[in-house]
mmCIF file of C-alpha atoms in Angstrom:
data_model
loop_
_atom_site.group_PDB
_atom_site.id
_atom_site.type_symbol
_atom_site.label_atom_id
_atom_site.label_comp_id
_atom_site.label_asym_id
_atom_site.label_seq_id
_atom_site.Cartn_x
_atom_site.Cartn_y
_atom_site.Cartn_z
ATOM 1 C CA MET A 255 -0.223 -13.048 -2.930
ATOM 2 C CA ARG A 256 0.855 -12.044 -5.839
ATOM 3 C CA CYS A 257 0.343 -7.912 -4.449
ATOM 4 C CA LEU A 258 2.905 -8.470 -1.744
ATOM 5 C CA GLY A 259 5.477 -8.812 -4.674
ATOM 6 C CA LEU A 260 4.247 -5.587 -5.712
ATOM 7 C CA PHE A 261 4.611 -4.058 -2.895
ATOM 8 C CA ALA A 262 7.636 -4.951 -1.817
ATOM 9 C CA LEU A 263 9.261 -3.717 -5.622
ATOM 10 C CA ALA A 264 7.984 -0.720 -3.815
ATOM 11 C CA LEU A 265 9.910 -0.531 -0.121
ATOM 12 C CA PRO A 266 13.357 -0.331 -1.639
ATOM 13 C CA LEU A 267 12.332 2.861 -3.538
ATOM 14 C CA LEU A 268 10.859 4.556 -0.594
ATOM 15 C CA PRO A 269 12.249 6.944 1.330
ATOM 16 C CA LEU A 270 11.722 5.008 4.891
ATOM 17 C CA THR A 271 13.433 2.308 3.270
ATOM 18 C CA VAL A 272 16.065 3.454 1.280
ATOM 19 C CA ALA A 273 19.841 1.955 1.983
ATOM 20 C CA ALA A 274 22.155 4.701 3.220
ATOM 21 C CA GLN A 275 25.049 4.335 0.495
ATOM 22 C CA PRO A 276 28.465 3.685 2.447
ATOM 23 C CA ALA A 277 30.143 6.416 4.015
ATOM 24 C CA GLY A 278 31.785 9.021 1.606
ATOM 25 C CA LYS A 279 29.818 7.894 -1.043
ATOM 26 C CA THR A 280 27.238 10.915 -1.233
ATOM 27 C CA LYS A 281 28.333 12.700 -4.173
ATOM 28 C CA ALA A 282 24.835 13.560 -6.305
ATOM 29 C CA PHE A 283 24.122 10.956 -9.353
ATOM 30 C CA ALA A 284 24.636 12.701 -12.695
ATOM 31 C CA ASN A 285 21.720 10.804 -14.225
ATOM 32 C CA CYS A 286 19.268 8.081 -13.140
ATOM 33 C CA ALA A 287 20.751 5.941 -15.163
ATOM 34 C CA GLU A 288 23.607 5.938 -13.050
ATOM 35 C CA LEU A 289 21.013 5.841 -9.764
ATOM 36 C CA VAL A 290 19.015 2.724 -11.353
ATOM 37 C CA ALA A 291 22.494 0.943 -11.288
ATOM 38 C CA THR A 292 22.401 1.130 -8.053
ATOM 39 C CA LEU A 293 19.595 -0.718 -7.195
ATOM 40 C CA PRO A 294 20.349 -4.576 -7.786
ATOM 41 C CA GLU A 295 16.961 -5.597 -7.846
ATOM 42 C CA ILE A 296 16.283 -4.176 -10.650
ATOM 43 C CA THR A 297 17.536 -6.005 -13.646
ATOM 44 C CA LEU A 298 17.404 -3.420 -17.404
ATOM 45 C CA GLY A 299 16.808 -5.638 -20.396
ATOM 46 C CA PRO A 300 16.749 -4.931 -24.364
ATOM 47 C CA LYS A 301 13.755 -3.134 -24.300
ATOM 48 C CA SER A 302 14.613 -1.304 -21.266
ATOM 49 C CA THR A 303 14.832 2.539 -21.487
ATOM 50 C CA VAL A 304 15.349 4.728 -18.339
ATOM 51 C CA GLU A 305 15.315 8.766 -18.714
ATOM 52 C CA ASP A 306 15.553 12.126 -16.567
ATOM 53 C CA VAL A 307 12.372 13.029 -16.162
ATOM 54 C CA GLU A 308 11.013 16.340 -15.058
ATOM 55 C CA GLY A 309 11.267 16.258 -11.202
ATOM 56 C CA GLY A 310 13.098 12.559 -10.757
ATOM 57 C CA CYS A 311 13.105 9.470 -12.942
ATOM 58 C CA ARG A 312 11.491 7.221 -15.004
ATOM 59 C CA ALA A 313 12.309 3.229 -16.080
ATOM 60 C CA THR A 314 10.375 1.194 -18.496
ATOM 61 C CA ASN A 315 10.180 -2.515 -19.533
ATOM 62 C CA VAL A 316 12.042 -3.446 -16.577
ATOM 63 C CA SER A 317 12.248 -6.452 -14.252
ATOM 64 C CA TYR A 318 12.138 -7.294 -10.594
ATOM 65 C CA GLY A 319 13.948 -9.437 -8.359
ATOM 66 C CA VAL A 320 15.134 -12.126 -11.156
ATOM 67 C CA SER A 321 14.498 -15.275 -9.233
ATOM 68 C CA SER A 322 14.586 -19.151 -10.862
ATOM 69 C CA TYR A 323 10.494 -19.324 -10.299
ATOM 70 C CA MET A 324 8.960 -16.109 -10.578
ATOM 71 C CA ASN A 325 9.258 -13.080 -12.555
ATOM 72 C CA TYR A 326 8.295 -8.879 -11.769
ATOM 73 C CA SER A 327 8.241 -7.640 -15.203
ATOM 74 C CA ILE A 328 7.079 -3.129 -15.062
ATOM 75 C CA GLU A 329 5.686 -1.919 -17.705
ATOM 76 C CA SER A 330 6.712 1.276 -16.250
ATOM 77 C CA VAL A 331 8.637 2.689 -12.984
ATOM 78 C CA THR A 332 8.389 6.711 -12.211
ATOM 79 C CA LEU A 333 10.376 8.676 -8.469
ATOM 80 C CA LEU A 334 9.684 11.900 -8.081
ATOM 81 C CA SER A 335 11.308 13.413 -5.217
ATOM 82 C CA PRO A 336 12.791 17.488 -5.118
ATOM 83 C CA ASN A 337 16.200 16.973 -5.598
ATOM 84 C CA LEU A 338 16.344 13.282 -6.616
ATOM 85 C CA LEU A 339 19.648 12.761 -7.465
ATOM 86 C CA ALA A 340 21.297 14.689 -5.161
ATOM 87 C CA THR A 341 18.841 13.099 -2.395
ATOM 88 C CA PHE A 342 18.935 9.632 -2.830
ATOM 89 C CA PRO A 343 22.638 8.891 -2.890
ATOM 90 C CA THR A 344 23.096 10.063 1.309
ATOM 91 C CA GLY A 345 20.215 7.708 1.980
ATOM 92 C CA GLU A 346 18.743 10.499 3.777
ATOM 93 C CA ILE A 347 14.963 10.931 4.144
ATOM 94 C CA PHE A 348 12.852 12.901 1.527
ATOM 95 C CA GLU A 349 10.244 15.033 2.116
ATOM 96 C CA ALA A 350 8.012 14.494 -0.166
ATOM 97 C CA ALA A 351 7.615 11.622 -2.444
ATOM 98 C CA GLU A 352 5.433 10.418 -5.035
ATOM 99 C CA LEU A 353 6.115 6.365 -6.680
ATOM 100 C CA ASP A 354 3.976 5.107 -9.760
ATOM 101 C CA ILE A 355 3.985 1.862 -10.316
ATOM 102 C CA ARG A 356 2.389 0.752 -13.887
ATOM 103 C CA GLY A 357 2.042 -2.590 -15.639
ATOM 104 C CA ALA A 358 3.463 -4.824 -13.089
ATOM 105 C CA ARG A 359 3.281 -8.358 -13.637
ATOM 106 C CA LEU A 360 4.068 -11.872 -11.776
ATOM 107 C CA THR A 361 4.237 -14.716 -13.315
ATOM 108 C CA PRO A 362 5.263 -18.001 -12.324
ATOM 109 C CA VAL A 363 8.583 -19.446 -14.459
ATOM 110 C CA THR A 364 7.954 -23.024 -15.494
ATOM 111 C CA HIS A 365 11.398 -23.220 -17.836
ATOM 112 C CA SER A 366 8.670 -23.868 -20.869
ATOM 113 C CA ALA A 367 8.583 -20.956 -23.276
ATOM 114 C CA LEU A 368 5.131 -21.785 -24.202
ATOM 115 C CA GLN A 369 3.891 -22.144 -20.903
ATOM 116 C CA ASP A 370 5.503 -19.097 -19.875
ATOM 117 C CA TYR A 371 3.655 -17.182 -22.948
ATOM 118 C CA ILE A 372 0.349 -18.702 -21.897
ATOM 119 C CA LEU A 373 0.752 -17.441 -18.333
ATOM 120 C CA ALA A 374 1.770 -14.129 -19.577
ATOM 121 C CA LEU A 375 -1.245 -14.035 -21.161
ATOM 122 C CA ASN A 376 -3.621 -14.352 -18.435
ATOM 123 C CA THR A 377 -1.567 -12.552 -15.413
ATOM 124 C CA VAL A 378 -3.356 -8.707 -14.500
ATOM 125 C CA GLY A 379 -1.187 -5.985 -15.187
ATOM 126 C CA MET A 380 -1.376 -4.133 -11.190
ATOM 127 C CA ASN A 381 -0.785 -0.264 -10.969
ATOM 128 C CA LEU A 382 0.457 0.819 -7.174
ATOM 129 C CA ARG A 383 0.486 5.040 -6.935
ATOM 130 C CA LEU A 384 2.194 6.177 -2.963
ATOM 131 C CA ALA A 385 2.236 9.831 -2.356
ATOM 132 C CA TYR A 386 3.543 12.147 0.541
ATOM 133 C CA THR A 387 4.468 15.381 1.417
ATOM 134 C CA THR A 388 5.892 16.426 4.892
ATOM 135 C CA ASP A 389 6.506 19.629 6.456
ATOM 136 C CA PRO A 390 9.798 18.750 8.920
ATOM 137 C CA GLU A 391 8.997 22.612 10.808
ATOM 138 C CA ALA A 392 5.234 21.855 11.537
ATOM 139 C CA LEU A 393 6.249 18.165 11.716
ATOM 140 C CA THR A 394 2.642 17.570 8.984
ATOM 141 C CA SER A 395 2.470 15.004 6.683
ATOM 142 C CA GLU A 396 -0.363 13.924 3.628
ATOM 143 C CA ALA A 397 -0.053 10.535 2.250
ATOM 144 C CA GLU A 398 -1.799 8.619 -0.336
ATOM 145 C CA VAL A 399 -1.179 4.762 -1.549
ATOM 146 C CA GLU A 400 -3.941 3.577 -4.410
ATOM 147 C CA PHE A 401 -3.672 0.004 -5.958
ATOM 148 C CA SER A 402 -5.449 -0.890 -8.968
ATOM 149 C CA ALA A 403 -5.613 -4.177 -11.280
ATOM 150 C CA ALA A 404 -7.113 -3.771 -14.429
ATOM 151 C CA GLU A 405 -11.037 -4.213 -14.815
ATOM 152 C CA LEU A 406 -11.166 -5.427 -11.207
ATOM 153 C CA GLY A 407 -10.938 -2.318 -9.596
ATOM 154 C CA ARG A 408 -8.941 -0.185 -7.324
ATOM 155 C CA VAL A 409 -8.114 0.370 -3.774
ATOM 156 C CA ALA A 410 -7.164 4.069 -2.411
ATOM 157 C CA VAL A 411 -6.341 5.856 0.781
ATOM 158 C CA LYS A 412 -5.394 8.947 2.124
ATOM 159 C CA ALA A 413 -4.133 10.420 5.438
ATOM 160 C CA SER A 414 -3.078 13.208 7.310
ATOM 161 C CA LEU A 415 -1.094 13.043 9.965
ATOM 162 C CA SER A 416 0.271 15.942 12.754
ATOM 163 C CA ASP A 417 3.596 15.433 15.120
ATOM 164 C CA PHE A 418 4.936 13.823 12.284
ATOM 165 C CA ASP A 419 8.522 12.804 12.883
ATOM 166 C CA ASN A 420 9.977 10.387 10.448
ATOM 167 C CA THR A 421 13.727 11.860 10.691
ATOM 168 C CA ASP A 422 15.465 9.601 12.912
ATOM 169 C CA VAL A 423 13.437 6.149 11.945
ATOM 170 C CA ASP A 424 15.703 3.387 11.415
ATOM 171 C CA ILE A 425 15.569 1.462 8.429
ATOM 172 C CA ASP A 426 14.781 -1.989 10.336
ATOM 173 C CA ASP A 427 13.067 -0.253 13.248
ATOM 174 C CA TYR A 428 9.793 1.713 13.612
ATOM 175 C CA SER A 429 9.253 2.182 16.583
ATOM 176 C CA ASP A 430 10.688 4.995 16.775
ATOM 177 C CA LEU A 431 8.345 6.979 14.133
ATOM 178 C CA SER A 432 6.003 9.076 15.650
ATOM 179 C CA GLY A 433 2.590 11.169 14.334
ATOM 180 C CA THR A 434 -1.277 11.616 15.424
ATOM 181 C CA LEU A 435 -3.702 10.511 12.484
ATOM 182 C CA HIS A 436 -6.030 13.099 11.781
ATOM 183 C CA GLN A 437 -7.912 12.046 8.887
ATOM 184 C CA LEU A 438 -8.423 8.796 6.923
ATOM 185 C CA ASP A 439 -9.939 7.777 3.780
ATOM 186 C CA VAL A 440 -10.567 4.934 1.908
ATOM 187 C CA THR A 441 -12.302 4.084 -1.316
ATOM 188 C CA LEU A 442 -12.813 0.805 -2.806
ATOM 189 C CA GLU A 443 -14.585 -0.059 -6.162
ATOM 190 C CA ASP A 444 -14.244 -3.846 -6.268
ATOM 191 C CA ARG A 445 -15.504 -5.764 -9.383
ATOM 192 C CA GLY A 446 -12.998 -8.718 -7.776
ATOM 193 C CA LEU A 447 -9.845 -6.983 -6.306
ATOM 194 C CA PHE A 448 -10.072 -8.365 -3.140
ATOM 195 C CA VAL A 449 -11.235 -11.859 -3.602
ATOM 196 C CA ALA A 450 -7.994 -11.753 -6.718
ATOM 197 C CA ILE A 451 -6.080 -10.506 -4.678
ATOM 198 C CA PHE A 452 -5.609 -9.679 -1.408
ATOM 199 C CA ALA A 453 -8.311 -12.137 0.199
ATOM 200 C CA PRO A 454 -5.161 -15.615 -0.536
ATOM 201 C CA ALA A 455 -3.174 -13.915 1.811
ATOM 202 C CA VAL A 456 -5.336 -12.552 4.506
ATOM 203 C CA LEU A 457 -6.852 -16.127 4.562
ATOM 204 C CA ASN A 458 -3.186 -17.758 4.884
ATOM 205 C CA TRP A 459 -3.031 -15.034 7.261
ATOM 206 C CA PHE A 460 -5.838 -16.533 9.238
ATOM 207 C CA PHE A 461 -6.283 -20.271 9.412
ATOM 208 C CA ALA A 462 -4.637 -23.418 9.284
ATOM 209 C CA PRO A 463 -4.144 -24.962 5.930
ATOM 210 C CA ASP A 464 -6.234 -27.577 6.392
ATOM 211 C CA GLU A 465 -9.037 -25.717 7.929
ATOM 212 C CA ASP A 466 -12.214 -24.609 6.804
ATOM 213 C CA PRO A 467 -12.860 -20.803 7.939
ATOM 214 C CA THR A 468 -16.445 -20.549 6.282
ATOM 215 C CA SER A 469 -17.676 -21.078 10.073
ATOM 216 C CA ALA A 470 -15.064 -18.875 11.503
ATOM 217 C CA ILE A 471 -15.245 -16.251 8.917
ATOM 218 C CA MET A 472 -18.978 -16.077 9.848
ATOM 219 C CA VAL A 473 -18.321 -15.386 13.775
ATOM 220 C CA MET A 474 -15.836 -12.744 12.932
ATOM 221 C CA GLN A 475 -18.595 -11.213 11.052
ATOM 222 C CA GLU A 476 -20.831 -10.650 14.051
ATOM 223 C CA THR A 477 -18.143 -9.805 16.530
ATOM 224 C CA ALA A 478 -16.690 -6.911 14.612
ATOM 225 C CA VAL A 479 -20.041 -6.315 13.496
ATOM 226 C CA ALA A 480 -21.758 -6.523 17.265
ATOM 227 C CA ALA A 481 -18.377 -3.983 18.722
ATOM 228 C CA LEU A 482 -19.186 -1.495 15.951
ATOM 229 C CA ALA A 483 -22.721 -1.395 17.279
ATOM 230 C CA GLY A 484 -21.968 -0.958 20.150
ATOM 231 C CA LEU A 485 -20.293 2.950 19.593
ATOM 232 C CA PRO A 486 -22.192 5.834 20.202
ATOM 233 C CA GLU A 487 -24.351 7.244 17.323
ATOM 234 C CA THR A 488 -22.029 10.469 17.615
ATOM 235 C CA THR A 489 -18.971 8.210 16.626
ATOM 236 C CA LEU A 490 -20.818 5.917 14.098
ATOM 237 C CA SER A 491 -24.163 6.752 12.715
ATOM 238 C CA PRO A 492 -27.095 3.948 12.340
ATOM 239 C CA ASP A 493 -26.747 4.635 8.316
ATOM 240 C CA SER A 494 -22.579 4.311 8.440
ATOM 241 C CA LEU A 495 -23.055 1.131 10.591
ATOM 242 C CA VAL A 496 -25.758 -0.567 8.296
ATOM 243 C CA ALA A 497 -23.044 0.191 5.162
ATOM 244 C CA LEU A 498 -19.997 -1.008 7.394
ATOM 245 C CA GLY A 499 -21.846 -4.045 9.091
ATOM 246 C CA THR A 500 -22.691 -5.365 4.850
ATOM 247 C CA LEU A 501 -19.336 -4.476 4.126
ATOM 248 C CA ILE A 502 -18.107 -7.132 6.423
ATOM 249 C CA ARG A 503 -20.339 -9.646 5.758
ATOM 250 C CA ALA A 504 -19.525 -9.290 2.578
ATOM 251 C CA PHE A 505 -15.804 -10.602 3.357
ATOM 252 C CA PRO A 506 -13.692 -12.031 1.900
ATOM 253 C CA ARG A 507 -15.946 -10.603 -1.892
ATOM 254 C CA PRO A 508 -16.958 -7.509 -0.810
ATOM 255 C CA GLU A 509 -17.648 -6.381 -4.670
ATOM 256 C CA GLY A 510 -19.511 -3.039 -4.940
ATOM 257 C CA ASP A 511 -18.731 0.505 -3.949
ATOM 258 C CA TRP A 512 -17.674 1.281 -0.436
ATOM 259 C CA ARG A 513 -15.998 5.036 1.164
ATOM 260 C CA LEU A 514 -14.984 5.130 4.368
ATOM 261 C CA SER A 515 -14.147 7.481 5.894
ATOM 262 C CA PHE A 516 -12.568 8.819 9.912
ATOM 263 C CA ALA A 517 -12.093 11.598 11.168
ATOM 264 C CA SER A 518 -10.617 13.170 14.544
ATOM 265 C CA GLU A 519 -9.955 16.825 16.084
ATOM 266 C CA ARG A 520 -7.786 15.540 18.557
ATOM 267 C CA GLY A 521 -6.283 12.379 16.457
ATOM 268 C CA LEU A 522 -5.852 9.044 17.147
ATOM 269 C CA SER A 523 -1.768 8.585 18.297
ATOM 270 C CA ILE A 524 0.246 5.908 16.548
ATOM 271 C CA LYS A 525 1.665 5.051 19.489
ATOM 272 C CA ASP A 526 -1.737 4.343 20.457
ATOM 273 C CA LEU A 527 -2.225 2.096 18.131
ATOM 274 C CA GLU A 528 0.968 -0.196 19.709
ATOM 275 C CA GLY A 529 -1.761 -0.131 22.920
ATOM 276 C CA ASP A 530 -4.226 -3.066 24.101
ATOM 277 C CA GLU A 531 -7.238 -3.077 22.212
ATOM 278 C CA ALA A 532 -9.149 -0.303 26.053
ATOM 279 C CA THR A 533 -6.401 1.717 25.001
ATOM 280 C CA VAL A 534 -7.085 1.882 20.598
ATOM 281 C CA VAL A 535 -11.339 2.010 21.522
ATOM 282 C CA ALA A 536 -10.538 4.808 24.359
ATOM 283 C CA ALA A 537 -8.710 6.954 21.665
ATOM 284 C CA ILE A 538 -10.562 6.389 19.428
ATOM 285 C CA LEU A 539 -14.174 7.455 21.341
ATOM 286 C CA ALA A 540 -12.478 10.507 22.476
ATOM 287 C CA ASP A 541 -13.385 12.366 19.549
ATOM 288 C CA ALA A 542 -13.639 10.509 16.646
ATOM 289 C CA LYS A 543 -16.824 10.296 13.418
ATOM 290 C CA ILE A 544 -16.373 7.257 11.508
ATOM 291 C CA THR A 545 -18.907 7.086 8.866
ATOM 292 C CA ALA A 546 -19.134 4.460 5.680
ATOM 293 C CA THR A 547 -21.454 4.139 2.928
ATOM 294 C CA GLY A 548 -21.460 1.773 -0.232
ATOM 295 C CA GLU A 549 -23.572 -1.153 -1.399
ATOM 296 C CA PRO A 550 -22.709 -4.414 -2.927
ATOM 297 C CA ALA A 551 -22.643 -4.862 -6.782
ATOM 298 C CA ARG A 552 -25.515 -5.785 -8.356
#
């Protein structure tokens, strides 16, 4: 669950979820300090700095979402986007943006100075980078997400879309978001990353607190592998099936180096993903090519 707070930090700064300023307050910010002052989630302390950098803003040594039971501290957060100071107060969507969070740490607040200090010593610094570009005329988009946590490893995702239109998307309703996915590349370099950061959230989502998930996980693994085995070799080669099957059977501890790729000239529409399973499978099989490489850590 620890990673969820880091993504929560990113959301207020992402162009799809930037809350528009009240009507009439669309004057460009004079500097980055003025921009940060409009974000109530970010708290500055004695060691905090806010500076204007080329292409955007950077803040260091800040806290996010201060509460009585959890502290989110960040060494640095950088937001880059063309005309950032002019666009941000309008609530309009950025044509391109890059958000880079470094050294984010989530620590419980015990109200004991000593215990808080000890817990802080054992937290893992996490980094999150989100970047995308769009071409409003060509309706294309390129997006990248990378998450890392010190020696635990990293996961990176790159996507290419066509027919992408986010101009009229409501920040509380993404149903109007359109696009067609043509390329998706996933890199996982896991040295304990998934089991430490993501597994608790995933397991709590699928299973009840008093349920032993061991047998259910095995069934889910074999069901998924069997479904992949049914794909034609033009979609998933035998070598890729072996690699992907090994990765699936390693859940929830997929330590190793893995590369997954989805490519389709026709593309997979975002709307297709909202359909039933048969619709999604049919869309994937149209002309998709799925490749997987990698092996468990030794």
